[in-house]
mmCIF file of C-alpha atoms and ligand atoms in Angstrom:
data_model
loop_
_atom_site.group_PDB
_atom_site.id
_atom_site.type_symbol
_atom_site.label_atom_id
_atom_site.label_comp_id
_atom_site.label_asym_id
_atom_site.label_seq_id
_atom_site.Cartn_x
_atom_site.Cartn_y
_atom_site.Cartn_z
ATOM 1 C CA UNK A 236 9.119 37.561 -6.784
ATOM 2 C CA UNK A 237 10.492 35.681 -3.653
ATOM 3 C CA UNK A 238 10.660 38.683 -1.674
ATOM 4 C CA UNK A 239 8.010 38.079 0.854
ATOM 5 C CA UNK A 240 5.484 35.333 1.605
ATOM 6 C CA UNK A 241 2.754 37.014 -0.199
ATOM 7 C CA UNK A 242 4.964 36.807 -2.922
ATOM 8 C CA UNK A 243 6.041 34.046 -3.031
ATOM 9 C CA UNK A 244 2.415 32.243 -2.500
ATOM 10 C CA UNK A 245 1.207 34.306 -5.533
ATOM 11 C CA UNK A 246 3.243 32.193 -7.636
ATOM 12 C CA UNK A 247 3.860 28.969 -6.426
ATOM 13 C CA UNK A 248 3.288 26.162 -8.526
ATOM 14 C CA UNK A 249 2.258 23.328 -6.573
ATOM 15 C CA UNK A 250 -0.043 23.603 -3.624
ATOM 16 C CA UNK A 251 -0.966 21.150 -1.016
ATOM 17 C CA UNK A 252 -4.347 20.262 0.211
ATOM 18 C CA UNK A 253 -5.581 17.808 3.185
ATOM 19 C CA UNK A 254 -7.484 16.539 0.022
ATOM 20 C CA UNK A 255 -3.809 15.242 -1.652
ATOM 21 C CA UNK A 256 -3.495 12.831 1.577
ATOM 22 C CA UNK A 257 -4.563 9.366 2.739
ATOM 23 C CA UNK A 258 -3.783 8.125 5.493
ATOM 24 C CA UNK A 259 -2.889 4.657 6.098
ATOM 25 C CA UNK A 260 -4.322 3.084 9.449
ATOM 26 C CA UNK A 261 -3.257 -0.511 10.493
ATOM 27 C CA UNK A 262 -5.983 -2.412 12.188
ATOM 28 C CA UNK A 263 -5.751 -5.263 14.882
ATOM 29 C CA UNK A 264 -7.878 -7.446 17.275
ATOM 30 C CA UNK A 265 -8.769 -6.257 20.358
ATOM 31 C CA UNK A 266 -10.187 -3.259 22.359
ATOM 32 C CA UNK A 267 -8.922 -0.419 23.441
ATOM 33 C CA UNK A 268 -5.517 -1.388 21.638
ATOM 34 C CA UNK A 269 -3.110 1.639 20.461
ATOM 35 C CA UNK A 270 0.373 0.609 20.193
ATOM 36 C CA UNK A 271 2.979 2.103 18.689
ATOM 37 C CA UNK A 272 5.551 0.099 16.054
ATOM 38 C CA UNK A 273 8.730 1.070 17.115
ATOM 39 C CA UNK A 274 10.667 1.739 13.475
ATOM 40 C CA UNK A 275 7.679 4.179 12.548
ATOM 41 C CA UNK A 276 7.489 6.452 15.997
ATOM 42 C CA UNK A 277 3.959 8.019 15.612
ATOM 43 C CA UNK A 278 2.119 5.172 14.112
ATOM 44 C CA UNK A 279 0.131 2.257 15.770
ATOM 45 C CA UNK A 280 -1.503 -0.852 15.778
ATOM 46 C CA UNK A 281 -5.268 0.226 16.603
ATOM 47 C CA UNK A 282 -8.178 -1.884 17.366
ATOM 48 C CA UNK A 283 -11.335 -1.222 15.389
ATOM 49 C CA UNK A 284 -12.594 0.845 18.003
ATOM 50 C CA UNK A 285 -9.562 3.138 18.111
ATOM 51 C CA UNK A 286 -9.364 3.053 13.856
ATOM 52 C CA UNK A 287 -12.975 4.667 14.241
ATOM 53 C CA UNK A 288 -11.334 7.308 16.297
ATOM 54 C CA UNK A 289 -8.781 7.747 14.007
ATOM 55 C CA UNK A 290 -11.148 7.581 11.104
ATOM 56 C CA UNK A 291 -12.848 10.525 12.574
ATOM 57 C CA UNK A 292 -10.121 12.981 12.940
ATOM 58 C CA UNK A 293 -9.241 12.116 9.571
ATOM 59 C CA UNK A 294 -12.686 13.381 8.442
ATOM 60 C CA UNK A 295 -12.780 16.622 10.761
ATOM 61 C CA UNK A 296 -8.960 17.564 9.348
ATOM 62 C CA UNK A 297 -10.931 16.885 5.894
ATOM 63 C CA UNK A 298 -8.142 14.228 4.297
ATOM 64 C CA UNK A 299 -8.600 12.526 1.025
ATOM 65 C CA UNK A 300 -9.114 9.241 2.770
ATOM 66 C CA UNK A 301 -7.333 6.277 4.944
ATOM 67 C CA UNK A 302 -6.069 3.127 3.717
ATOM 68 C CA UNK A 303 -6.933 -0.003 5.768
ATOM 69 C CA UNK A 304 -4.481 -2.727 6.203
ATOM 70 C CA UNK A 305 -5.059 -5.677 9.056
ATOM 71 C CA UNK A 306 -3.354 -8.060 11.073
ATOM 72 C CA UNK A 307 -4.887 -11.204 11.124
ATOM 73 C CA UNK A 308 -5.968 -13.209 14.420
ATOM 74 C CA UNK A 309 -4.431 -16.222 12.550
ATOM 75 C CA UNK A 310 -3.218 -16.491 9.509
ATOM 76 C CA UNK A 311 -2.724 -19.863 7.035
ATOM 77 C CA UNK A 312 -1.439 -20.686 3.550
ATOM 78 C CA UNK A 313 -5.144 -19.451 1.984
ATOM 79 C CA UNK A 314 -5.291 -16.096 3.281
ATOM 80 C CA UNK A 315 -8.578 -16.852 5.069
ATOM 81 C CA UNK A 316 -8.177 -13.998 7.171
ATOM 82 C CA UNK A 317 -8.508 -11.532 3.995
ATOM 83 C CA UNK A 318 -10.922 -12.908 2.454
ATOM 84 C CA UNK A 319 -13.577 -13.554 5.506
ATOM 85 C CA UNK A 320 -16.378 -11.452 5.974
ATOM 86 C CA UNK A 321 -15.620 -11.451 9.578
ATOM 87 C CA UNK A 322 -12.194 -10.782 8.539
ATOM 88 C CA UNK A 323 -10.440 -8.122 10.312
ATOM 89 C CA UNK A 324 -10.626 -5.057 7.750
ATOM 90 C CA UNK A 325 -14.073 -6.041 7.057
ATOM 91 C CA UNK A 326 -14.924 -5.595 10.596
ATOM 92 C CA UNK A 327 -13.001 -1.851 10.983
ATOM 93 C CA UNK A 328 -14.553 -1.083 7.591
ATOM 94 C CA UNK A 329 -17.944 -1.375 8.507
ATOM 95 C CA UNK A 330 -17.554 0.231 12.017
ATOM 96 C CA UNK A 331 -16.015 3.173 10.478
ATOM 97 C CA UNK A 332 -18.656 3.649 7.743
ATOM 98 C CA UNK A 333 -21.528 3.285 10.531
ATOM 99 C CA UNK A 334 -19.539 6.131 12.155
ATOM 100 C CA UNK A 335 -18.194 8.026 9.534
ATOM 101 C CA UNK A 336 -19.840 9.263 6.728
ATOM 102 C CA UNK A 337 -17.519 11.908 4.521
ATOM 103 C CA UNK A 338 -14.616 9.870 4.351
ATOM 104 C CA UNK A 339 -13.465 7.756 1.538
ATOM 105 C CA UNK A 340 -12.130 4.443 2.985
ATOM 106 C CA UNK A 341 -9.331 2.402 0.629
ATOM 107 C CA UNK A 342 -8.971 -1.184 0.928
ATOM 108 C CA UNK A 343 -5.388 -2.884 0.546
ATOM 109 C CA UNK A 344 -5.978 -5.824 -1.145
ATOM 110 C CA UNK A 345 -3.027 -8.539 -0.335
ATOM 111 C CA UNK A 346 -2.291 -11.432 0.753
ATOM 112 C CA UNK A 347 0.983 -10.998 2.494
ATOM 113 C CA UNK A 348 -0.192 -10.222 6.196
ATOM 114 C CA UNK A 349 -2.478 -12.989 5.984
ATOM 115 C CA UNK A 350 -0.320 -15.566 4.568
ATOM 116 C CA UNK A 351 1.652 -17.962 7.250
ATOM 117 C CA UNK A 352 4.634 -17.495 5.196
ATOM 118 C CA UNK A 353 4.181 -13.965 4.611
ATOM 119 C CA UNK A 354 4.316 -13.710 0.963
ATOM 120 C CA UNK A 355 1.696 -11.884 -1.330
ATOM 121 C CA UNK A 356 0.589 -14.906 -2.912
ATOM 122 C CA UNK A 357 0.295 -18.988 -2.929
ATOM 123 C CA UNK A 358 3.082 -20.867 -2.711
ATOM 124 C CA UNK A 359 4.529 -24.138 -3.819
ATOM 125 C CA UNK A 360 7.756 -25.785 -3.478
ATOM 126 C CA UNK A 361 9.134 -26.185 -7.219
ATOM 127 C CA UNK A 362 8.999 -29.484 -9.040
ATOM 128 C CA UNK A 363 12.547 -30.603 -9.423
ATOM 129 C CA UNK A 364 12.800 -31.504 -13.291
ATOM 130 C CA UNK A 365 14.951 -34.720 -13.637
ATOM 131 C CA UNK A 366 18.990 -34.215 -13.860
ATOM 132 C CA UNK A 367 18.488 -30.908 -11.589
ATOM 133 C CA UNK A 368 17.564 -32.199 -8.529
ATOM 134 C CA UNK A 369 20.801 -32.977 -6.234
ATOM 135 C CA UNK A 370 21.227 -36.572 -4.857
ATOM 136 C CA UNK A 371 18.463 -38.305 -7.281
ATOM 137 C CA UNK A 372 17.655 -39.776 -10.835
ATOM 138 C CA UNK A 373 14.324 -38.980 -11.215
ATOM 139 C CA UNK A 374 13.449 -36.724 -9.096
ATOM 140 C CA UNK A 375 11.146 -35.626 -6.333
ATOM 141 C CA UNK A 376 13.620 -35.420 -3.945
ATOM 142 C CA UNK A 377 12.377 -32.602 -1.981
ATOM 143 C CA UNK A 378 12.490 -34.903 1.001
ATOM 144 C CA UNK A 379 16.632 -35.212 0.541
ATOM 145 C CA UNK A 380 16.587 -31.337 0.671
ATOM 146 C CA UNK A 381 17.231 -29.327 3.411
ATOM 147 C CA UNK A 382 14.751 -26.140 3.982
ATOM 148 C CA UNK A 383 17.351 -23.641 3.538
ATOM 149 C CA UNK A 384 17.771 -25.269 0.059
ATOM 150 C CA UNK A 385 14.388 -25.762 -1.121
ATOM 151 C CA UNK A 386 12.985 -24.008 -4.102
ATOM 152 C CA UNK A 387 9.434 -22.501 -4.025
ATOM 153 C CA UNK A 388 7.527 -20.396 -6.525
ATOM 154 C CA UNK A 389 4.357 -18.065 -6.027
ATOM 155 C CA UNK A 390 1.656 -19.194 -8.312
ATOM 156 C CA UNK A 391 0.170 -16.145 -9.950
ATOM 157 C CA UNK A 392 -3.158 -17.392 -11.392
ATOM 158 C CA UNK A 393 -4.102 -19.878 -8.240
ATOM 159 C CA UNK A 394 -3.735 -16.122 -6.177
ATOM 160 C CA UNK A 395 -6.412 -14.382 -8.593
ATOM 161 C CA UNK A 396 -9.336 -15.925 -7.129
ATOM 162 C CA UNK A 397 -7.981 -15.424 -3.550
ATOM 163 C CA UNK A 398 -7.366 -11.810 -4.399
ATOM 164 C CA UNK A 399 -11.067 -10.930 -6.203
ATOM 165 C CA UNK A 400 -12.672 -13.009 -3.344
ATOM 166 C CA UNK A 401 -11.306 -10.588 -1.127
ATOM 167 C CA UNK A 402 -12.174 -7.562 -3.196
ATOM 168 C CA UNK A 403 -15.650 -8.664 -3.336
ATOM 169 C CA UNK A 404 -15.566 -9.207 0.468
ATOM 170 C CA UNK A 405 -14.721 -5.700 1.456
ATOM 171 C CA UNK A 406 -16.612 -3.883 -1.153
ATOM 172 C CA UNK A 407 -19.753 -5.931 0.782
ATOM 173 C CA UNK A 408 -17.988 -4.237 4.239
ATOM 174 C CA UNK A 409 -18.704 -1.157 2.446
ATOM 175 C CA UNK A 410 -15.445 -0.112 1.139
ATOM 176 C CA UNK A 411 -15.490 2.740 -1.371
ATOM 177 C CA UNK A 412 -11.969 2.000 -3.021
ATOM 178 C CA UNK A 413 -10.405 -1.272 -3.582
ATOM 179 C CA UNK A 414 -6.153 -0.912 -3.908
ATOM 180 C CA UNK A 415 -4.661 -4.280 -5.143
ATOM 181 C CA UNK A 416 -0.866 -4.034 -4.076
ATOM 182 C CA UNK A 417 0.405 -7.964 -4.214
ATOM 183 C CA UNK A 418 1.777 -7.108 -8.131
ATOM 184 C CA UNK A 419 0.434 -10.436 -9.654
ATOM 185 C CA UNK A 420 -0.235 -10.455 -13.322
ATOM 186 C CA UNK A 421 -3.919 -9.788 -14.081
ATOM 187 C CA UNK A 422 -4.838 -9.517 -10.968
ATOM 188 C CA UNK A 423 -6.963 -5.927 -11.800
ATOM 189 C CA UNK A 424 -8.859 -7.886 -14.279
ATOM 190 C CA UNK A 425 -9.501 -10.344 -12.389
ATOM 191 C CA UNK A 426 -10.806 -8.228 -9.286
ATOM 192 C CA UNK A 427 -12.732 -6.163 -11.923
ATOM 193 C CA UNK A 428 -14.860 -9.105 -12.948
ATOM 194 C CA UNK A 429 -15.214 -10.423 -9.644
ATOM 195 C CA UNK A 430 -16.470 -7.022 -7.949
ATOM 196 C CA UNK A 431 -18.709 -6.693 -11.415
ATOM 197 C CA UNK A 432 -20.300 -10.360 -10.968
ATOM 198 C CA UNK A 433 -21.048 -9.449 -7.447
ATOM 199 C CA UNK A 434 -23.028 -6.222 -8.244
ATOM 200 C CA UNK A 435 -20.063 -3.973 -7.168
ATOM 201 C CA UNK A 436 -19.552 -2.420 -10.833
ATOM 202 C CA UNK A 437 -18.938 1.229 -9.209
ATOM 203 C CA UNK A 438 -16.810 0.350 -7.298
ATOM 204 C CA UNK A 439 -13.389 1.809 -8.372
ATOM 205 C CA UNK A 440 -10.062 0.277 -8.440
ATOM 206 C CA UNK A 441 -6.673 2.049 -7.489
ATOM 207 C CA UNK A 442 -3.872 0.191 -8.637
ATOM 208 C CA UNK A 443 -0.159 -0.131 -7.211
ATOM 209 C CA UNK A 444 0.671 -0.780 -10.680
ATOM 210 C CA UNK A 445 4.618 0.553 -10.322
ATOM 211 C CA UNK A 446 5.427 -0.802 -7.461
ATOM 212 C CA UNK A 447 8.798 -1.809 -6.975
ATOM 213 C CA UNK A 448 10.635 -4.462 -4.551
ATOM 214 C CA UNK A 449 11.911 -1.760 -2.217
ATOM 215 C CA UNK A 450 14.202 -2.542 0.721
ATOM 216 C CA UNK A 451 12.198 1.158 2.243
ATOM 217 C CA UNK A 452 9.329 -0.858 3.414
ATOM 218 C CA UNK A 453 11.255 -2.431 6.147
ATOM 219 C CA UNK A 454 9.319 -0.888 8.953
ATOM 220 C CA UNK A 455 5.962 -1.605 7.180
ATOM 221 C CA UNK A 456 6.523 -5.294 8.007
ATOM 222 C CA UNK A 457 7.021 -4.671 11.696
ATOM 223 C CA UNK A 458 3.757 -2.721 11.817
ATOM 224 C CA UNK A 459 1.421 -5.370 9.279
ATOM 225 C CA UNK A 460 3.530 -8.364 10.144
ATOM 226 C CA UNK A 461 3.795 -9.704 6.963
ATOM 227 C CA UNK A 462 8.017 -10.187 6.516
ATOM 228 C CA UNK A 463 8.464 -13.300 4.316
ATOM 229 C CA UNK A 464 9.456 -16.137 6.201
ATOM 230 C CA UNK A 465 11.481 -17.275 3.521
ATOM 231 C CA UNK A 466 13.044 -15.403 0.556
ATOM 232 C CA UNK A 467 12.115 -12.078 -0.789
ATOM 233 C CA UNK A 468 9.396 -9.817 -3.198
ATOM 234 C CA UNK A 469 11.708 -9.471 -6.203
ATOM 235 C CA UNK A 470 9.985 -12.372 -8.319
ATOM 236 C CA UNK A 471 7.025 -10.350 -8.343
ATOM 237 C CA UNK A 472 7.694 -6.777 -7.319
ATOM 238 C CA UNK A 473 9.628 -4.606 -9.742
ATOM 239 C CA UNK A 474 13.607 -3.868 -10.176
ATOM 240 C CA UNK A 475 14.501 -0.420 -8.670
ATOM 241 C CA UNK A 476 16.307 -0.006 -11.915
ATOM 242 C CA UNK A 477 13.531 -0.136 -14.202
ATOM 243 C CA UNK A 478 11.485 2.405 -15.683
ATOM 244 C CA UNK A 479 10.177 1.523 -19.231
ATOM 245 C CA UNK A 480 9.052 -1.668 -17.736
ATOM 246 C CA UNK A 481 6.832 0.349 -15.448
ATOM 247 C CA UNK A 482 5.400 2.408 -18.088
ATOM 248 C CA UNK A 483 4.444 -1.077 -19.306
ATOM 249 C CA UNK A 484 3.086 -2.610 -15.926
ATOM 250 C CA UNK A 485 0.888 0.523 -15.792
ATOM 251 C CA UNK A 486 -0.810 0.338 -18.926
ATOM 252 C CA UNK A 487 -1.783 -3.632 -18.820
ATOM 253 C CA UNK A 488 -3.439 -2.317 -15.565
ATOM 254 C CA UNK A 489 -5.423 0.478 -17.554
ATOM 255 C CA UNK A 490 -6.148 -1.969 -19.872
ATOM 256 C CA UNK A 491 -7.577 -4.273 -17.453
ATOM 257 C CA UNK A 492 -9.788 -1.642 -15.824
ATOM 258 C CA UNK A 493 -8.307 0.066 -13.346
ATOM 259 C CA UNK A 494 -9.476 3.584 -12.512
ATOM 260 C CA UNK A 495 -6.568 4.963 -10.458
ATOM 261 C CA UNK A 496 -2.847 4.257 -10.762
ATOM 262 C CA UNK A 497 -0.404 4.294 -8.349
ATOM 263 C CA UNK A 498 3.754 4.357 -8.172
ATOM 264 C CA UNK A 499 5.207 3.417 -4.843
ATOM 265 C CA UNK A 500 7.607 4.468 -3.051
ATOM 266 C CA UNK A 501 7.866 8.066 -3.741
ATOM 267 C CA UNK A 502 10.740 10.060 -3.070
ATOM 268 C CA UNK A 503 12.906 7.247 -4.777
ATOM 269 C CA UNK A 504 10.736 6.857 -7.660
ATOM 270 C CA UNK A 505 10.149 10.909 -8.890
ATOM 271 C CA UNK A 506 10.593 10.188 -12.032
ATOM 272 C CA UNK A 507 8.808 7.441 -12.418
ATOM 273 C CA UNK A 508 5.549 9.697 -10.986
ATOM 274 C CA UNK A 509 7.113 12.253 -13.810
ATOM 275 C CA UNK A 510 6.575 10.029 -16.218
ATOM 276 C CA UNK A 511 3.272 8.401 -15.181
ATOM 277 C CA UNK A 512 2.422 11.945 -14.898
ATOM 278 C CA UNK A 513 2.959 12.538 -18.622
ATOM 279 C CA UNK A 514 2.175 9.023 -20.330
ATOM 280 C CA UNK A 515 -1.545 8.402 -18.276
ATOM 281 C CA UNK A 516 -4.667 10.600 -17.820
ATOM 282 C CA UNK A 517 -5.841 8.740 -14.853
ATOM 283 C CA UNK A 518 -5.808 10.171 -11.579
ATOM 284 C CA UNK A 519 -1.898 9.526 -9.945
ATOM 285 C CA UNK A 520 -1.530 8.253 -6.551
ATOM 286 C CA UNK A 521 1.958 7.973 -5.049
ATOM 287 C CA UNK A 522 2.945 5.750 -1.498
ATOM 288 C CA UNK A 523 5.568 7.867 0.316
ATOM 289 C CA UNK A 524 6.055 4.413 2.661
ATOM 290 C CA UNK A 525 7.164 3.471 5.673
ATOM 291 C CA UNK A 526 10.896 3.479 5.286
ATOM 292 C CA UNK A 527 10.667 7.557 3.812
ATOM 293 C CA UNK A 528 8.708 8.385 6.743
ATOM 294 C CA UNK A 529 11.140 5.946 9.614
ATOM 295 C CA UNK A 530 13.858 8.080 7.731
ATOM 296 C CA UNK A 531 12.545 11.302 8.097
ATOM 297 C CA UNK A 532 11.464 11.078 11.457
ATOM 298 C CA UNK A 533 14.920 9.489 12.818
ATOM 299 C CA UNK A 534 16.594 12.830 11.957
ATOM 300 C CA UNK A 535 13.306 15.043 12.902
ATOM 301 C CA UNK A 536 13.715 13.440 16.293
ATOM 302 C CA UNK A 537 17.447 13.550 16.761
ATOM 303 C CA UNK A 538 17.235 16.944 16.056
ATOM 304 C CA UNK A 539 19.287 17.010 12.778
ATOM 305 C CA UNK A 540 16.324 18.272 10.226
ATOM 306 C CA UNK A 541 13.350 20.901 10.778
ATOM 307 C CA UNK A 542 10.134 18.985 11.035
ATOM 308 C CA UNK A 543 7.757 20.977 9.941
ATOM 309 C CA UNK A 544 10.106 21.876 6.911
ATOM 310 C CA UNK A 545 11.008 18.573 5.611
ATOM 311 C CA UNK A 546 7.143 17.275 6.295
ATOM 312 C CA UNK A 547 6.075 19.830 4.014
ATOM 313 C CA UNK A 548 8.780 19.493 1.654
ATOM 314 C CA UNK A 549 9.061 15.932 0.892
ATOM 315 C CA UNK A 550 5.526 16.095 0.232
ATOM 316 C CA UNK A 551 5.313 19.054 -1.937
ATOM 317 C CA UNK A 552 8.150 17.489 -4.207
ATOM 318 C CA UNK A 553 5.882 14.178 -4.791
ATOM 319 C CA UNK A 554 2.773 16.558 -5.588
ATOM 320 C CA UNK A 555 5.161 18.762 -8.006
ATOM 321 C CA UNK A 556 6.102 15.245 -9.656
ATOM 322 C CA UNK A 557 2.679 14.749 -10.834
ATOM 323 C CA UNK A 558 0.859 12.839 -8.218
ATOM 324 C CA UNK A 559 -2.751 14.242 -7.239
ATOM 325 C CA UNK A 560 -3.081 11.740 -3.932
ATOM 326 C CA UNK A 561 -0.261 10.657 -1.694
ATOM 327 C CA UNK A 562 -0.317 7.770 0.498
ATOM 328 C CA UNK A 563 1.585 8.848 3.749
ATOM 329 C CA UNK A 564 2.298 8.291 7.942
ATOM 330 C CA UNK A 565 2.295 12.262 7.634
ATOM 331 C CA UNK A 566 -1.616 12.866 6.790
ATOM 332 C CA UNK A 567 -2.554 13.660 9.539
ATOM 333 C CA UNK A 568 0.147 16.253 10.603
ATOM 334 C CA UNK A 569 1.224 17.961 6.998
ATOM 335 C CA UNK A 570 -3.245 18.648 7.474
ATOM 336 C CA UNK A 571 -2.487 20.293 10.530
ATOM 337 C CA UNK A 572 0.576 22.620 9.414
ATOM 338 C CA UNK A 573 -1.474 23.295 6.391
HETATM 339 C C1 PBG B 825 1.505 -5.289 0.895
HETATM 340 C C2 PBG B 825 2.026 -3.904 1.057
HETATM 341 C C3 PBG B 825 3.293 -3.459 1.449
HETATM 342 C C4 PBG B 825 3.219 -2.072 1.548
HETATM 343 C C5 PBG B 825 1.928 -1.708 1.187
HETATM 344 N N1 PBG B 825 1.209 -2.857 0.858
HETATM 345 C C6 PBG B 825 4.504 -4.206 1.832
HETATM 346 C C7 PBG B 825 5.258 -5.032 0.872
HETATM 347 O O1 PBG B 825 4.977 -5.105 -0.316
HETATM 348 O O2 PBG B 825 6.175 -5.678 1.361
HETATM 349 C C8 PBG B 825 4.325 -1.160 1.979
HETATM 350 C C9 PBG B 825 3.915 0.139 2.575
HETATM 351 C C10 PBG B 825 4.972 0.829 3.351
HETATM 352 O O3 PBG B 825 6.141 0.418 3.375
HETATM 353 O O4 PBG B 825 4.620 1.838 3.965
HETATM 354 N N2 PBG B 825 2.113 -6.056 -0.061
#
């Protein structure tokens, strides 16, 4: 049965369609703007009026959709820039609805590229307990500290409201989708109720509910700007080597309302999309992310892998693990050698 093509394409297994992909676009001020991020060759910074472009190819190669992330003209330590309805998604978003019609348009909801110290939610120097805190009796000696030594937490429930005030936002920019992917606790309940009190109740939620502290979105952080200026994701994000507890993570998020689910990254995570696959009836969205794709194309350029081979492949294998929608830097080209 593998003896020729015709063959072999009556009984493959898994087939791809444009319809599997989104495509994630990264939007910034200006006009005119179109600049590429140098860890993910291929992939740019676009003003609104170049993410309308972009929006509209997507639509004529007939994708599943884009994902909108922004870059702030300022950011602060209340996210104002993702939560204002001149905010800089909100703008693209309703530019690219005006102008495109038969495209479904995702909205990342996080606070990490609009936060001045680039995490995904608020943050607040620990309380030193008395006894613990070096150099003092009773405490409050944050002053005695250095920086490199001082202790801060992210403060999941003060981030709730920041995070369904933003929701709320872009659904009014007319997004169809709203993606939370900042991993706080309750956070799809929360953005459920707010999008319901606002009049959005069909408006659908996909959530990153696996998604794990990954050292392969490096180059994602070049091209949003949102490193953390201090510290790392792993209080929040989950351990690489866990996959009961994501089996758990997704279900609190089905039981707070969320519509789609979604396990990010990809290729390291197959079984984790196996297993989704198997445990959930939702539809399955995986995030083959920036790091996958800077990897793939440093050996596609050097020469040392087949493009259009390994495109196709890596993307077959996270369809064949269960997921219906993938989130990759690829759309656009796996539509093309499709
Ligand atoms: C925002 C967010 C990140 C990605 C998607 N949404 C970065 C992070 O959590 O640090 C990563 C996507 C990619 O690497 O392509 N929190």
């Amino acid at each position: 049965m593998r003896q020729s093509e015709l063959l072999r394409s009556l009984v493959r297994e898994t087939r791809l369609t444009p319809k599997n992909f989104i495509y994630p676009l990264f939007v910034c001020p200006g006009e005119g703007v179109r600049r590429e991020i140098s860890s993910m060759p291929g992939v740019f910074n676009l003003s609104v009026d170049k993410a309308v472009q972009e929006a509209r190819e997507s639509q004529s190669l007939g994708l599943g959709g884009i994902i909108l992330f922004g870059l702030p003209e300022k950011k602060d330590e209340v996210a104002t820039g993702a939560w204002s309805d001149d905010g800089i998604v909100q703008r693209a978003t309703r530019a690219i609805k005006q102008e495109v019609r038969e495209l479904v348009v995702i909205g990342d909801v996080c606070l990490c590229e609009y936060m001045s110290h680039g995490h995904c939610g608020v943050v607040q120097q620990k309380k030193q307990t008395p006894g613990t805190a070096s150099g003092s009796h009773n405490g409050g000696s944050a002053a005695v500290q250095t920086a490199a030594c001082t202790e801060y937490e992210i403060l999941n429930d003060p981030t709730l409201e920041i995070l369904a005030r933003t929701s709320v936002s872009l659904a009014k920019a007319g997004m169809d989708i709203i993606a939370p992917s900042d991993m706080m606790d309750g956070r799809v309940g929360a953005i459920r109720k707010g999008l319901d009190q606002a009049g959005f109740e069909n408006t659908p939620i996909l959530s990153y509910a696996a998604k794990y502290a990954s050292g392969f979105y490096g180059p994602f952080r070049e091209a949003a700007d949102s490193a953390p200026q201090f510290g790392d994701r792993r209080s929040y994000q989950m351990d690489g080597a866990n996959l009961r507890e994501s089996m758990r993570e997704i279900e609190l998020d089905v039981e707070e309302g969320a519509d789609m689910i979604m396990v990010k990254p990809a290729m390291p995570y197959l079984d984790v999309i196996a297993e989704a696959r198997r445990r959930f009836d939702l539809p399955l969205a995986a995030y083959q992310v920036s790091g996958e794709y800077a990897m793939l194309q440093a050996a596609i350029r050097n020469g040392w892998l087949d493009r259009d081979r390994v495109i196709l492949e890596s993307l077959v294998s996270i369809r064949r693990a269960g997921a219906e929608l993938i989130l990759t830097y690829f759309a656009k080209d796996a539509a093309k050698l499709l």
